[in-house]
Amino acid sequence: MKPWANTAAGAADLAAATPPYSPTHAGDVDISLSPLVRQAVYVDLSNRMLADVPKDLPYDVASLSLRHNMLTQIPPSFGRTFNMLHTLDISGNQIVVLPEEISHLQGLRELNVSRNALIGLPITIGSLRSLEVLDLSENYIIALEMSMARLENLRMLNVSDNRLTSLPSYLGLLSHNLRILLVDGNPFDRSLREMIEPILT
């Protein structure tokens, strides 16, 4: 088994069973054509000092962690290439913008882009209709996209520690399924702060 590859049967034993992945170049991934690797759907490349998304990831990866690397962007081709993803963790990088083509991740249920340098979201974020968990915390976001009102399956939204001065009224459209909304650590206008502070304490 390759050090980054994981299967549903061996997820818990990956770290103990394999040596750490040490790329010759940031972005290199050694892919074998063995049946075992072709079954791999869980990939963990966290803490690898990667500057780019590896080009040789299995196209059918379902869960991908690229957290705590040195990524500054997600390539536009990412959404089309890995459209079987249901979990994506790219937290702890230096990403400024997400590509509009992220809309192709139609099966994505969990997206973690916390601790990056995002100043906003693509308008296509609302196309991720299967999304249930969205973590945008610890970025520089000043406003939320109106298209987020279409995220009808969203159960958890974390926008804490950004630069929001207000919360859009269309978030109310998500109230049917939204169970957790984290908003602390934003420089809200005084009137909004007075309204939400009793909820946060």
Short mmCIF file of N, CA and C in Angstrom, two decimals, residues 44 46 53 62-69 71 73-74 78 85-99 102 105 108-118 120-121 125 128 131-139 141 151 154 156-162 182:
data_model
loop_
_atom_site.label_atom_id
_atom_site.label_comp_id
_atom_site.label_asym_id
_atom_site.label_seq_id
_atom_site.Cartn_x
_atom_site.Cartn_y
_atom_site.Cartn_z
N ASP A 44 -4.77 11.00 2.60
CA ASP A 44 -4.35 11.98 3.60
C ASP A 44 -2.95 12.48 3.24
N SER A 46 -1.83 15.52 4.56
CA SER A 46 -1.66 16.66 5.46
C SER A 46 -0.22 16.74 5.95
N VAL A 53 -1.40 21.04 -5.46
CA VAL A 53 -2.18 19.82 -5.36
C VAL A 53 -1.52 18.77 -6.25
N ALA A 62 -12.57 9.74 -2.57
CA ALA A 62 -13.82 10.19 -1.96
C ALA A 62 -13.57 11.14 -0.80
N SER A 63 -12.44 10.97 -0.11
CA SER A 63 -12.11 11.83 1.02
C SER A 63 -10.65 12.24 0.90
N LEU A 64 -10.41 13.55 0.88
CA LEU A 64 -9.06 14.06 0.65
C LEU A 64 -8.71 15.11 1.69
N SER A 65 -7.57 14.91 2.34
CA SER A 65 -7.06 15.91 3.29
C SER A 65 -5.75 16.47 2.78
N LEU A 66 -5.73 17.77 2.58
CA LEU A 66 -4.53 18.50 2.19
C LEU A 66 -4.25 19.60 3.22
N ARG A 67 -4.67 19.36 4.44
CA ARG A 67 -4.55 20.40 5.47
C ARG A 67 -3.09 20.59 5.88
N HIS A 68 -2.82 21.80 6.35
CA HIS A 68 -1.51 22.16 6.86
C HIS A 68 -0.40 21.92 5.84
N ASN A 69 -0.59 22.49 4.66
CA ASN A 69 0.44 22.49 3.64
C ASN A 69 0.77 23.93 3.27
N LEU A 71 -0.31 25.36 0.18
CA LEU A 71 -1.10 25.62 -1.02
C LEU A 71 -1.55 27.08 -1.06
N GLN A 73 -3.44 27.96 -3.98
CA GLN A 73 -4.58 27.90 -4.87
C GLN A 73 -5.03 26.46 -5.07
N ILE A 74 -6.27 26.32 -5.50
CA ILE A 74 -6.82 25.05 -5.96
C ILE A 74 -7.02 25.20 -7.46
N PHE A 78 -9.67 21.05 -10.72
CA PHE A 78 -9.86 20.18 -9.55
C PHE A 78 -11.29 19.63 -9.47
N LEU A 85 -15.58 13.32 -4.87
CA LEU A 85 -15.27 13.70 -3.50
C LEU A 85 -16.54 13.92 -2.67
N HIS A 86 -16.52 13.42 -1.44
CA HIS A 86 -17.58 13.79 -0.50
C HIS A 86 -17.03 14.54 0.70
N THR A 87 -15.69 14.48 0.93
CA THR A 87 -15.08 15.21 2.02
C THR A 87 -13.77 15.84 1.53
N LEU A 88 -13.62 17.14 1.74
CA LEU A 88 -12.40 17.84 1.33
C LEU A 88 -11.95 18.75 2.46
N ASP A 89 -10.71 18.54 2.92
CA ASP A 89 -10.12 19.36 3.98
C ASP A 89 -8.87 20.02 3.43
N ILE A 90 -8.95 21.33 3.22
CA ILE A 90 -7.80 22.10 2.74
C ILE A 90 -7.48 23.22 3.75
N SER A 91 -7.77 22.95 5.00
CA SER A 91 -7.53 23.94 6.05
C SER A 91 -6.04 24.13 6.30
N GLY A 92 -5.70 25.28 6.88
CA GLY A 92 -4.33 25.53 7.27
C GLY A 92 -3.36 25.72 6.12
N ASN A 93 -3.84 26.32 5.04
CA ASN A 93 -2.98 26.64 3.90
C ASN A 93 -2.94 28.15 3.70
N GLN A 94 -2.64 28.60 2.49
CA GLN A 94 -2.54 30.03 2.20
C GLN A 94 -3.40 30.39 0.99
N ILE A 95 -4.53 29.73 0.87
CA ILE A 95 -5.41 29.90 -0.28
C ILE A 95 -6.19 31.21 -0.17
N VAL A 96 -6.14 31.99 -1.23
CA VAL A 96 -6.80 33.30 -1.25
C VAL A 96 -8.19 33.23 -1.88
N VAL A 97 -8.33 32.42 -2.92
CA VAL A 97 -9.62 32.28 -3.60
C VAL A 97 -9.85 30.82 -3.94
N LEU A 98 -11.11 30.44 -4.01
CA LEU A 98 -11.50 29.13 -4.50
C LEU A 98 -11.97 29.28 -5.94
N PRO A 99 -11.65 28.34 -6.81
CA PRO A 99 -12.07 28.46 -8.21
C PRO A 99 -13.58 28.29 -8.36
N ILE A 102 -15.27 24.83 -8.58
CA ILE A 102 -15.55 23.97 -7.43
C ILE A 102 -16.99 23.49 -7.46
N LEU A 105 -18.13 19.75 -7.83
CA LEU A 105 -18.09 18.77 -6.74
C LEU A 105 -19.50 18.55 -6.20
N LEU A 108 -20.11 16.66 -2.86
CA LEU A 108 -19.36 17.09 -1.68
C LEU A 108 -20.29 17.35 -0.51
N ARG A 109 -19.99 16.70 0.64
CA ARG A 109 -20.82 16.87 1.83
C ARG A 109 -20.11 17.67 2.92
N GLU A 110 -18.78 17.61 2.94
CA GLU A 110 -18.03 18.35 3.96
C GLU A 110 -16.88 19.10 3.31
N LEU A 111 -16.79 20.40 3.59
CA LEU A 111 -15.73 21.24 3.05
C LEU A 111 -15.14 22.08 4.17
N ASN A 112 -13.85 21.90 4.40
CA ASN A 112 -13.15 22.65 5.44
C ASN A 112 -12.06 23.50 4.78
N VAL A 113 -12.26 24.81 4.77
CA VAL A 113 -11.27 25.74 4.23
C VAL A 113 -10.84 26.74 5.30
N SER A 114 -10.95 26.32 6.55
CA SER A 114 -10.56 27.21 7.66
C SER A 114 -9.06 27.47 7.65
N ARG A 115 -8.68 28.57 8.33
CA ARG A 115 -7.27 28.94 8.49
C ARG A 115 -6.55 29.09 7.15
N ASN A 116 -7.17 29.82 6.26
CA ASN A 116 -6.54 30.19 4.99
C ASN A 116 -6.51 31.70 4.89
N ALA A 117 -6.48 32.22 3.68
CA ALA A 117 -6.45 33.67 3.47
C ALA A 117 -7.58 34.12 2.56
N LEU A 118 -8.71 33.41 2.62
CA LEU A 118 -9.85 33.73 1.77
C LEU A 118 -10.42 35.11 2.09
N GLY A 120 -13.16 36.01 0.18
CA GLY A 120 -14.53 35.82 -0.28
C GLY A 120 -14.71 34.42 -0.81
N LEU A 121 -15.91 34.17 -1.34
CA LEU A 121 -16.25 32.86 -1.89
C LEU A 121 -16.69 33.02 -3.34
N ILE A 125 -20.51 28.75 -5.14
CA ILE A 125 -20.55 27.97 -3.91
C ILE A 125 -21.95 27.41 -3.67
N LEU A 128 -23.13 23.67 -4.60
CA LEU A 128 -22.77 22.48 -3.82
C LEU A 128 -23.97 22.05 -2.98
N LEU A 131 -23.87 19.80 0.19
CA LEU A 131 -23.01 20.22 1.29
C LEU A 131 -23.78 20.23 2.62
N GLU A 132 -23.19 19.57 3.63
CA GLU A 132 -23.78 19.52 4.96
C GLU A 132 -22.95 20.26 6.00
N VAL A 133 -21.64 20.28 5.82
CA VAL A 133 -20.74 20.94 6.77
C VAL A 133 -19.81 21.87 5.99
N LEU A 134 -19.79 23.15 6.38
CA LEU A 134 -18.94 24.14 5.72
C LEU A 134 -18.22 24.95 6.78
N ASP A 135 -16.90 24.81 6.81
CA ASP A 135 -16.08 25.52 7.80
C ASP A 135 -15.25 26.58 7.08
N LEU A 136 -15.58 27.84 7.32
CA LEU A 136 -14.89 28.98 6.71
C LEU A 136 -14.15 29.80 7.75
N SER A 137 -13.98 29.28 8.93
CA SER A 137 -13.43 30.05 10.04
C SER A 137 -11.97 30.46 9.81
N GLU A 138 -11.58 31.53 10.48
CA GLU A 138 -10.21 32.04 10.47
C GLU A 138 -9.71 32.36 9.06
N ASN A 139 -10.51 33.16 8.37
CA ASN A 139 -10.13 33.71 7.08
C ASN A 139 -10.29 35.22 7.13
N ILE A 141 -12.84 36.85 5.22
CA ILE A 141 -14.08 37.03 4.46
C ILE A 141 -14.86 38.22 5.00
N LEU A 151 -27.89 26.32 -0.30
CA LEU A 151 -27.29 25.15 0.37
C LEU A 151 -28.30 24.56 1.35
N LEU A 154 -27.35 22.13 4.32
CA LEU A 154 -26.31 22.54 5.25
C LEU A 154 -26.78 22.39 6.70
N MET A 156 -24.15 22.50 9.37
CA MET A 156 -23.20 23.27 10.18
C MET A 156 -22.48 24.29 9.33
N LEU A 157 -22.48 25.53 9.77
CA LEU A 157 -21.77 26.61 9.09
C LEU A 157 -20.93 27.35 10.12
N ASN A 158 -19.63 27.39 9.87
CA ASN A 158 -18.71 28.08 10.77
C ASN A 158 -18.06 29.24 10.02
N VAL A 159 -18.42 30.46 10.40
CA VAL A 159 -17.83 31.66 9.80
C VAL A 159 -17.13 32.49 10.86
N SER A 160 -16.77 31.87 11.97
CA SER A 160 -16.13 32.60 13.06
C SER A 160 -14.75 33.10 12.66
N ASP A 161 -14.33 34.18 13.31
CA ASP A 161 -13.00 34.77 13.11
C ASP A 161 -12.74 35.14 11.66
N ASN A 162 -13.67 35.90 11.11
CA ASN A 162 -13.50 36.50 9.79
C ASN A 162 -13.62 38.01 9.94
N LEU A 182 -21.78 29.12 13.75
CA LEU A 182 -20.72 29.71 14.57
C LEU A 182 -20.29 31.02 13.94
#
